[in-house]
Amino acid sequence: MPGRVHLPSGLVTFLFTDIEGSTRLAQMLGAGYRPVLTEHRRLLRATLASSHGIELFTEGDSFFVAFDDAGAALEACVTAQRALANHDWPTPEATPRVRMGLHTGQAVPLAGEYASPEVHRAARIAAAAHGGQVLLSAATVHHAAPLPADASLIDLGLHRLRGFDDRERLFQLVAPGLARDFPRPRTVDEAAHNLPTQVTSFIGRQSERAELSALLRDNRLVTVVGAGGGGKTRIAVEVAGKLVDSYPDGVWFVDIATVTDPGLVAFAVAAVFGLRPEPGRPMIDTLVDYAASKRMLLMLDTCDAQPGASAEAISRLLTGGSALRVLATSREPFGLPGEVVWRIPPLSTEPAPGGGPSDAMALLLDRTAAARGGRRGGLTESSELQRVVSRLDGLPLAIELAAARLRVLSASQLAERLDDVLGTLDAGRDDAFESTPMGGTAGNQEDTVDLNAAALGEARSAQTRAALRSATQRHATMQATVTWSYRTLGPRAARLLRWLSVFAGPVDLATVEWLLNDDPLDPLAVLVDKSMIQVEPHGAASSYRILDPIRAYAARRLVDAGEERGARDRHVAWCGHALQRVFHGADGRPVTLSLAALDPLADEVRAALRWTATGGSARLGLRLASGLDQWWRERGLAREGRLWLFRLYGRIAETGEPIPDAELAAAYHMHSQHAAADGEFAEELRFAQRAEVAAQQAGDAGLLARVIAGRAGPLIDMGRLTEAERASRDVMDWANGNGVGSEALVAVLSLAELLWQRGALDEAAELLGAARPMEAARPAERGRRTVDMLLGMVALARGDLVAAHDHLVVALRSRMAYGFRGRACDSLNAMAVRCAHGGDPKTAAKLFGAAQATRTTQRGAGGLFAAYWSREQAATRAVLGDPGFDTAYASGAELTLEQAAAMALAVEHPDLAAGSSRFAAELPTDPDVGEPATVLFVEPLRRADILFVDPPAPADRHSTDPRTAEARRPADARPADARRAADADRVSEPGRPADPQRAAEPRHRNDQRHAADPKRDGEVDTTVVIRESRAGRSREAGTDPQPPHPRRSRTYRGALIGDADTADRGREG
């Protein structure tokens, strides 16, 4: 470094430059390279000096420069690239093409140099650039606003830099006089994709791969069609992987086989891109908007699992944008306009040109060697092996199954046995097909479709029809091979295979052991040896997975053996135990709920729910649904939760399965929360009222307190804040008076939020201080840290940035650690306000953008916050101006939730000198709380054990609609048709009309009880709440425990909501 200079400290922007291909240029120019290099250095130094850049060192053709101003660094790069481009070089070939990379971060010089990871990040960004290109990190963009005159940016997306685990969003600086078009940055993952990793080698099919690749280049929808086990997924993944460089926005894989409901296909695709539902808007619309301008390849695998919904999603995506391409695999075409159907052929069984083995033979030899521990043991091509691959019609899955047999059989023995098995098939007498045209299985309903007939209907020539008949025969061959392998299993291995078919994904050894209730190693080893299941590495252990065609076959055998109910009920029980392990420690006591621990269980629970909604116990299904209660809401999937619940309602109506009142109360309470998260506020109120009715009938004061504690939520959502505050106080007073005040935590938090909103900060802070031990004693609440969030909001309103920072950081850390992503978005908004109030509006705008982009629910932690965030955003915009705010906001919107949280947690403490020791940033250990579990997981509503049924709803006491006024009339004074219509309206599924006839019938024993006593409909209000007359309060008789009318108190005790009379008076006042 020339001379002694003052190096910038704190927020520093680093620039690295070098000449692309300098070695090649030096070799080409020879002695002429030195003057070119010298002139290059002179031009750069002059530019850097005029922009106040500090040259740290020059090595060969490279520069390392530090700036204390990011905007000046950008100006320097633009000026330098223009100077290089406009200079009169000896020849055009002698023009040095200089690549530049910029990054901004915290750094402190030490002994004249920087030792900071930010320096290495800047160097990696420069290495990713091409000659003539200037690349910037998102941090530099954020701190450089506004851009130099005439300059603009191109967002190049997320990239993984060498040596860094996290992905960096890169931008290209564009200005007049600078080159614009470059290849993708040279990063570790030069294009984004999520294609599944293959654990075995891909054999052959060179011409097929080339053909499929060519089709994708020329067509926007290519469907790979063929029988199960024909290799559709494998070749599609192989081809997609080779095309990654062709799609700047990536190649994305979605497995439709795991989607259990047609309505969830769009959600499955959206989840790959991290998209969240928008209230009141179909998920497919959000997905189409996102993909409209993307140049990407979307691979949808096993679309035959949900053919109609897959076709609809593909059609919408393709018509919504012109750059997107779709590669799908299915057993039959979609019939969409522009679709190109590519029918996968079998592996070639003829020797390759030049005398090499055929593709089918190469696969057989390779997999046999793998089965023998990597040794062929003298196995080579032979006439017997040629008979094997020919008899198996070149089907990959059938060949892999046969290869497993060569571990114990000779080639001639295997060929003889295949002759026996397939000879029966040739005669048309194999019992594996049960007269289904394509060898269908009960495990997949689509298998039973007459694909041959459907395909023949589209055939236009005898040649096509012959090809289709051949495909049908190949499918039958594969089925026969699976049947043969299955029949070689012993009883224990066969039973294990059948029972494993109920699992949606891989299982570990402990699960297999639990499933068999016996030592599983012998039968498991048999299945692995015969390639009926695959072993996959899973950390330090292994997991076991069944391929979809074999799973479908095993599921059919499960039905044939009369074991389906036992196996699927066992799977439901396994899911219950797995969920219980999430909610309880080794000693059986509840632990802090971590939603992240539920992520790997979601698909298994969905598979279990599908069974309970169609053939099992709906009550158990509702218990499982309760296990995903908060997970659904925090992941932005409340609508999925509601869809499952309505399917389970139908099962209960069909079977008449009885539901205890306590579980019914918990069910309706959870349903109201799902409805709130989904923006269905009228439904939220309706189910909150139903929950009160059932809790009253259950006779459990603690349960009733937990149910009514959330009564303010619907009122807040509808803007009825005065009623909401009164309801919260009433609940607190009532609960405290009945000795269950600790169960009214939600009411306490709602009241604190309302007090904050109207500026009663001292009262809110006092209330939250009393709520802290209540929250700490509840495992389902601890990780959310709502008390700290609200204390942080109170501190912000008071102008106490130190306390606000402490509380908000604790809340954000905990929410991220325990997977409460929706609530973490509220924490990001709060930290944005803290930054704005602390004099850092750029970071505030960025966090506002990140919070909005990652928001998963409409209400988040509270509906009152939305207006506050909007006001604070407007104030921040006024400080930065529209261009500055919009740039920072857009930059934040591109961050993942994890990146945004890391940025918020890195915000400098407002009182570094004095510190703040009032609140530890470390998460608390779980206190010794909770009684042992009572139902499947824990006491109803203590955590979330919610069971659903749908009896007639209580009257909508707060509505002014004349229809609900009619509903409040005593049952014996209302026409029967009106009662049926009201009930039908209450139980209708979202988007579906109600069935008045069905609604009029008793659904289970609770409904029968109501039907037997028609007066109960008219008594609903009097047994759930205490009527308040204008002259004073009096308690009416009802089902115990009857909540006494709350007494007004200046201390904080818990409560019941106001009833119809008090609500009406609130509106009048």
mmCIF file of N, CA and C in Angstrom, residues 139-207:
data_model
loop_
_atom_site.group_PDB
_atom_site.id
_atom_site.type_symbol
_atom_site.label_atom_id
_atom_site.label_comp_id
_atom_site.label_asym_id
_atom_site.label_seq_id
_atom_site.Cartn_x
_atom_site.Cartn_y
_atom_site.Cartn_z
ATOM 1 N N ALA A 139 -25.978 -5.884 -0.057
ATOM 2 C CA ALA A 139 -25.592 -4.914 0.964
ATOM 3 C C ALA A 139 -25.067 -3.634 0.328
ATOM 4 N N THR A 140 -24.284 -3.765 -0.734
ATOM 5 C CA THR A 140 -23.778 -2.574 -1.409
ATOM 6 C C THR A 140 -24.917 -1.790 -2.058
ATOM 7 N N VAL A 141 -25.839 -2.500 -2.687
ATOM 8 C CA VAL A 141 -27.000 -1.828 -3.288
ATOM 9 C C VAL A 141 -27.756 -1.043 -2.225
ATOM 10 N N HIS A 142 -27.917 -1.674 -1.061
ATOM 11 C CA HIS A 142 -28.672 -1.041 0.019
ATOM 12 C C HIS A 142 -28.001 0.260 0.477
ATOM 13 N N HIS A 143 -26.685 0.222 0.619
ATOM 14 C CA HIS A 143 -25.984 1.380 1.185
ATOM 15 C C HIS A 143 -25.561 2.390 0.131
ATOM 16 N N ALA A 144 -25.709 2.060 -1.165
ATOM 17 C CA ALA A 144 -25.274 2.981 -2.220
ATOM 18 C C ALA A 144 -26.391 3.860 -2.748
ATOM 19 N N ALA A 145 -27.641 3.606 -2.331
ATOM 20 C CA ALA A 145 -28.762 4.387 -2.859
ATOM 21 C C ALA A 145 -28.583 5.870 -2.513
ATOM 22 N N PRO A 146 -28.912 6.790 -3.438
ATOM 23 C CA PRO A 146 -29.376 6.522 -4.807
ATOM 24 C C PRO A 146 -28.218 6.155 -5.729
ATOM 25 N N LEU A 147 -28.512 5.527 -6.866
ATOM 26 C CA LEU A 147 -27.497 5.106 -7.813
ATOM 27 C C LEU A 147 -26.907 6.296 -8.551
ATOM 28 N N PRO A 148 -25.734 6.111 -9.131
ATOM 29 C CA PRO A 148 -25.176 7.182 -9.971
ATOM 30 C C PRO A 148 -26.119 7.530 -11.115
ATOM 31 N N ALA A 149 -25.980 8.736 -11.643
ATOM 32 C CA ALA A 149 -26.833 9.190 -12.744
ATOM 33 C C ALA A 149 -26.731 8.234 -13.922
ATOM 34 N N ASP A 150 -27.854 7.913 -14.536
ATOM 35 C CA ASP A 150 -27.964 7.037 -15.715
ATOM 36 C C ASP A 150 -27.661 5.575 -15.409
ATOM 37 N N ALA A 151 -27.354 5.249 -14.164
ATOM 38 C CA ALA A 151 -27.043 3.855 -13.826
ATOM 39 C C ALA A 151 -28.302 3.126 -13.373
ATOM 40 N N SER A 152 -28.300 1.818 -13.561
ATOM 41 C CA SER A 152 -29.404 0.979 -13.097
ATOM 42 C C SER A 152 -28.847 -0.384 -12.724
ATOM 43 N N LEU A 153 -29.717 -1.238 -12.221
ATOM 44 C CA LEU A 153 -29.292 -2.556 -11.739
ATOM 45 C C LEU A 153 -30.084 -3.660 -12.405
ATOM 46 N N ILE A 154 -29.448 -4.797 -12.584
ATOM 47 C CA ILE A 154 -30.111 -6.023 -13.022
ATOM 48 C C ILE A 154 -29.993 -7.027 -11.888
ATOM 49 N N ASP A 155 -31.113 -7.497 -11.409
ATOM 50 C CA ASP A 155 -31.128 -8.489 -10.330
ATOM 51 C C ASP A 155 -30.799 -9.857 -10.922
ATOM 52 N N LEU A 156 -29.680 -10.430 -10.514
ATOM 53 C CA LEU A 156 -29.233 -11.718 -11.049
ATOM 54 C C LEU A 156 -29.645 -12.893 -10.170
ATOM 55 N N GLY A 157 -30.368 -12.631 -9.092
ATOM 56 C CA GLY A 157 -30.860 -13.712 -8.256
ATOM 57 C C GLY A 157 -29.862 -14.149 -7.196
ATOM 58 N N LEU A 158 -30.206 -15.249 -6.514
ATOM 59 C CA LEU A 158 -29.389 -15.779 -5.420
ATOM 60 C C LEU A 158 -28.330 -16.735 -5.958
ATOM 61 N N HIS A 159 -27.123 -16.599 -5.409
ATOM 62 C CA HIS A 159 -26.011 -17.448 -5.838
ATOM 63 C C HIS A 159 -25.192 -17.855 -4.619
ATOM 64 N N ARG A 160 -24.598 -19.036 -4.709
ATOM 65 C CA ARG A 160 -23.741 -19.510 -3.620
ATOM 66 C C ARG A 160 -22.282 -19.222 -3.992
ATOM 67 N N LEU A 161 -21.632 -18.403 -3.189
ATOM 68 C CA LEU A 161 -20.235 -18.063 -3.414
ATOM 69 C C LEU A 161 -19.332 -19.138 -2.824
ATOM 70 N N ARG A 162 -18.226 -19.395 -3.474
ATOM 71 C CA ARG A 162 -17.316 -20.438 -3.012
ATOM 72 C C ARG A 162 -16.835 -20.124 -1.603
ATOM 73 N N GLY A 163 -16.973 -21.100 -0.711
ATOM 74 C CA GLY A 163 -16.519 -20.932 0.657
ATOM 75 C C GLY A 163 -17.555 -20.378 1.604
ATOM 76 N N PHE A 164 -18.748 -20.036 1.093
ATOM 77 C CA PHE A 164 -19.818 -19.491 1.924
ATOM 78 C C PHE A 164 -21.035 -20.403 1.847
ATOM 79 N N ASP A 165 -21.646 -20.664 3.003
ATOM 80 C CA ASP A 165 -22.806 -21.558 3.045
ATOM 81 C C ASP A 165 -24.081 -20.865 2.577
ATOM 82 N N ASP A 166 -24.231 -19.594 2.951
ATOM 83 C CA ASP A 166 -25.459 -18.889 2.581
ATOM 84 C C ASP A 166 -25.364 -18.394 1.140
ATOM 85 N N ARG A 167 -26.511 -18.128 0.562
ATOM 86 C CA ARG A 167 -26.563 -17.654 -0.810
ATOM 87 C C ARG A 167 -26.655 -16.134 -0.829
ATOM 88 N N GLU A 168 -25.955 -15.535 -1.772
ATOM 89 C CA GLU A 168 -25.876 -14.084 -1.877
ATOM 90 C C GLU A 168 -26.668 -13.611 -3.092
ATOM 91 N N ARG A 169 -27.483 -12.567 -2.905
ATOM 92 C CA ARG A 169 -28.178 -11.983 -4.050
ATOM 93 C C ARG A 169 -27.228 -11.019 -4.743
ATOM 94 N N LEU A 170 -27.005 -11.248 -6.025
ATOM 95 C CA LEU A 170 -26.071 -10.441 -6.802
ATOM 96 C C LEU A 170 -26.828 -9.532 -7.773
ATOM 97 N N PHE A 171 -26.253 -8.345 -7.991
ATOM 98 C CA PHE A 171 -26.807 -7.378 -8.922
ATOM 99 C C PHE A 171 -25.710 -6.974 -9.913
ATOM 100 N N GLN A 172 -26.105 -6.687 -11.142
ATOM 101 C CA GLN A 172 -25.178 -6.176 -12.151
ATOM 102 C C GLN A 172 -25.423 -4.690 -12.335
ATOM 103 N N LEU A 173 -24.336 -3.919 -12.303
ATOM 104 C CA LEU A 173 -24.419 -2.478 -12.507
ATOM 105 C C LEU A 173 -24.443 -2.190 -14.011
ATOM 106 N N VAL A 174 -25.430 -1.437 -14.444
ATOM 107 C CA VAL A 174 -25.615 -1.128 -15.858
ATOM 108 C C VAL A 174 -25.614 0.389 -16.030
ATOM 109 N N ALA A 175 -24.903 0.857 -17.067
ATOM 110 C CA ALA A 175 -24.851 2.298 -17.353
ATOM 111 C C ALA A 175 -24.442 2.475 -18.805
ATOM 112 N N PRO A 176 -24.760 3.607 -19.410
ATOM 113 C CA PRO A 176 -24.318 3.867 -20.786
ATOM 114 C C PRO A 176 -22.802 3.739 -20.899
ATOM 115 N N GLY A 177 -22.348 3.048 -21.937
ATOM 116 C CA GLY A 177 -20.924 2.838 -22.137
ATOM 117 C C GLY A 177 -20.399 1.560 -21.541
ATOM 118 N N LEU A 178 -21.229 0.845 -20.758
ATOM 119 C CA LEU A 178 -20.838 -0.434 -20.167
ATOM 120 C C LEU A 178 -21.553 -1.568 -20.886
ATOM 121 N N ALA A 179 -20.836 -2.687 -21.052
ATOM 122 C CA ALA A 179 -21.465 -3.867 -21.646
ATOM 123 C C ALA A 179 -22.616 -4.327 -20.749
ATOM 124 N N ARG A 180 -23.646 -4.936 -21.358
ATOM 125 C CA ARG A 180 -24.832 -5.308 -20.616
ATOM 126 C C ARG A 180 -25.060 -6.817 -20.571
ATOM 127 N N ASP A 181 -24.780 -7.526 -21.656
ATOM 128 C CA ASP A 181 -25.119 -8.942 -21.769
ATOM 129 C C ASP A 181 -23.929 -9.814 -21.409
ATOM 130 N N PHE A 182 -24.114 -10.649 -20.382
ATOM 131 C CA PHE A 182 -23.063 -11.556 -19.918
ATOM 132 C C PHE A 182 -23.688 -12.914 -19.607
ATOM 133 N N PRO A 183 -22.867 -13.972 -19.594
ATOM 134 C CA PRO A 183 -23.363 -15.269 -19.105
ATOM 135 C C PRO A 183 -23.678 -15.185 -17.616
ATOM 136 N N ARG A 184 -24.194 -16.279 -17.074
ATOM 137 C CA ARG A 184 -24.494 -16.320 -15.646
ATOM 138 C C ARG A 184 -23.216 -16.135 -14.841
ATOM 139 N N PRO A 185 -23.330 -15.553 -13.645
ATOM 140 C CA PRO A 185 -22.141 -15.407 -12.797
ATOM 141 C C PRO A 185 -21.481 -16.759 -12.527
ATOM 142 N N ARG A 186 -20.165 -16.710 -12.340
ATOM 143 C CA ARG A 186 -19.405 -17.938 -12.089
ATOM 144 C C ARG A 186 -19.443 -18.247 -10.586
ATOM 145 N N THR A 187 -20.510 -18.831 -10.148
ATOM 146 C CA THR A 187 -20.652 -19.178 -8.738
ATOM 147 C C THR A 187 -20.699 -20.690 -8.593
ATOM 148 N N VAL A 188 -20.709 -21.146 -7.323
ATOM 149 C CA VAL A 188 -20.675 -22.587 -7.065
ATOM 150 C C VAL A 188 -21.875 -23.270 -7.686
ATOM 151 N N ASP A 189 -23.042 -22.717 -7.467
ATOM 152 C CA ASP A 189 -24.233 -23.239 -8.125
ATOM 153 C C ASP A 189 -24.626 -22.229 -9.197
ATOM 154 N N GLU A 190 -24.111 -22.436 -10.398
ATOM 155 C CA GLU A 190 -24.277 -21.434 -11.443
ATOM 156 C C GLU A 190 -25.737 -21.244 -11.816
ATOM 157 N N ALA A 191 -26.573 -22.186 -11.468
ATOM 158 C CA ALA A 191 -28.003 -21.995 -11.650
ATOM 159 C C ALA A 191 -28.711 -22.673 -10.495
ATOM 160 N N ALA A 192 -29.795 -22.108 -10.083
ATOM 161 C CA ALA A 192 -30.521 -22.652 -8.943
ATOM 162 C C ALA A 192 -31.345 -23.858 -9.372
ATOM 163 N N HIS A 193 -31.397 -24.847 -8.531
ATOM 164 C CA HIS A 193 -32.268 -26.006 -8.763
ATOM 165 C C HIS A 193 -32.440 -26.753 -7.456
ATOM 166 N N ASN A 194 -33.439 -27.597 -7.414
ATOM 167 C CA ASN A 194 -33.668 -28.453 -6.252
ATOM 168 C C ASN A 194 -33.886 -29.897 -6.687
ATOM 169 N N LEU A 195 -33.259 -30.282 -7.793
ATOM 170 C CA LEU A 195 -33.432 -31.632 -8.309
ATOM 171 C C LEU A 195 -32.940 -32.652 -7.293
ATOM 172 N N PRO A 196 -33.648 -33.738 -7.122
ATOM 173 C CA PRO A 196 -33.228 -34.737 -6.139
ATOM 174 C C PRO A 196 -31.899 -35.381 -6.513
ATOM 175 N N THR A 197 -31.092 -35.629 -5.501
ATOM 176 C CA THR A 197 -29.805 -36.291 -5.713
ATOM 177 C C THR A 197 -30.027 -37.774 -5.966
ATOM 178 N N GLN A 198 -29.342 -38.299 -6.969
ATOM 179 C CA GLN A 198 -29.479 -39.713 -7.313
ATOM 180 C C GLN A 198 -28.345 -40.501 -6.663
ATOM 181 N N VAL A 199 -28.672 -41.621 -6.072
ATOM 182 C CA VAL A 199 -27.671 -42.416 -5.365
ATOM 183 C C VAL A 199 -27.092 -43.512 -6.235
ATOM 184 N N THR A 200 -27.625 -43.735 -7.431
ATOM 185 C CA THR A 200 -27.079 -44.721 -8.361
ATOM 186 C C THR A 200 -26.787 -44.047 -9.693
ATOM 187 N N SER A 201 -25.925 -44.663 -10.487
ATOM 188 C CA SER A 201 -25.526 -44.077 -11.760
ATOM 189 C C SER A 201 -26.639 -44.212 -12.795
ATOM 190 N N PHE A 202 -26.632 -43.277 -13.740
ATOM 191 C CA PHE A 202 -27.591 -43.338 -14.844
ATOM 192 C C PHE A 202 -26.948 -44.099 -15.991
ATOM 193 N N ILE A 203 -27.621 -45.108 -16.484
ATOM 194 C CA ILE A 203 -27.066 -45.997 -17.498
ATOM 195 C C ILE A 203 -27.785 -45.792 -18.827
ATOM 196 N N GLY A 204 -27.001 -45.565 -19.892
ATOM 197 C CA GLY A 204 -27.534 -45.571 -21.248
ATOM 198 C C GLY A 204 -28.472 -44.440 -21.577
ATOM 199 N N ARG A 205 -29.354 -44.714 -22.562
ATOM 200 C CA ARG A 205 -30.382 -43.789 -23.049
ATOM 201 C C ARG A 205 -29.786 -42.496 -23.608
ATOM 202 N N GLN A 206 -28.654 -42.562 -24.265
ATOM 203 C CA GLN A 206 -28.062 -41.339 -24.797
ATOM 204 C C GLN A 206 -28.951 -40.709 -25.856
ATOM 205 N N SER A 207 -29.453 -41.497 -26.799
ATOM 206 C CA SER A 207 -30.288 -40.924 -27.850
ATOM 207 C C SER A 207 -31.600 -40.403 -27.285
#
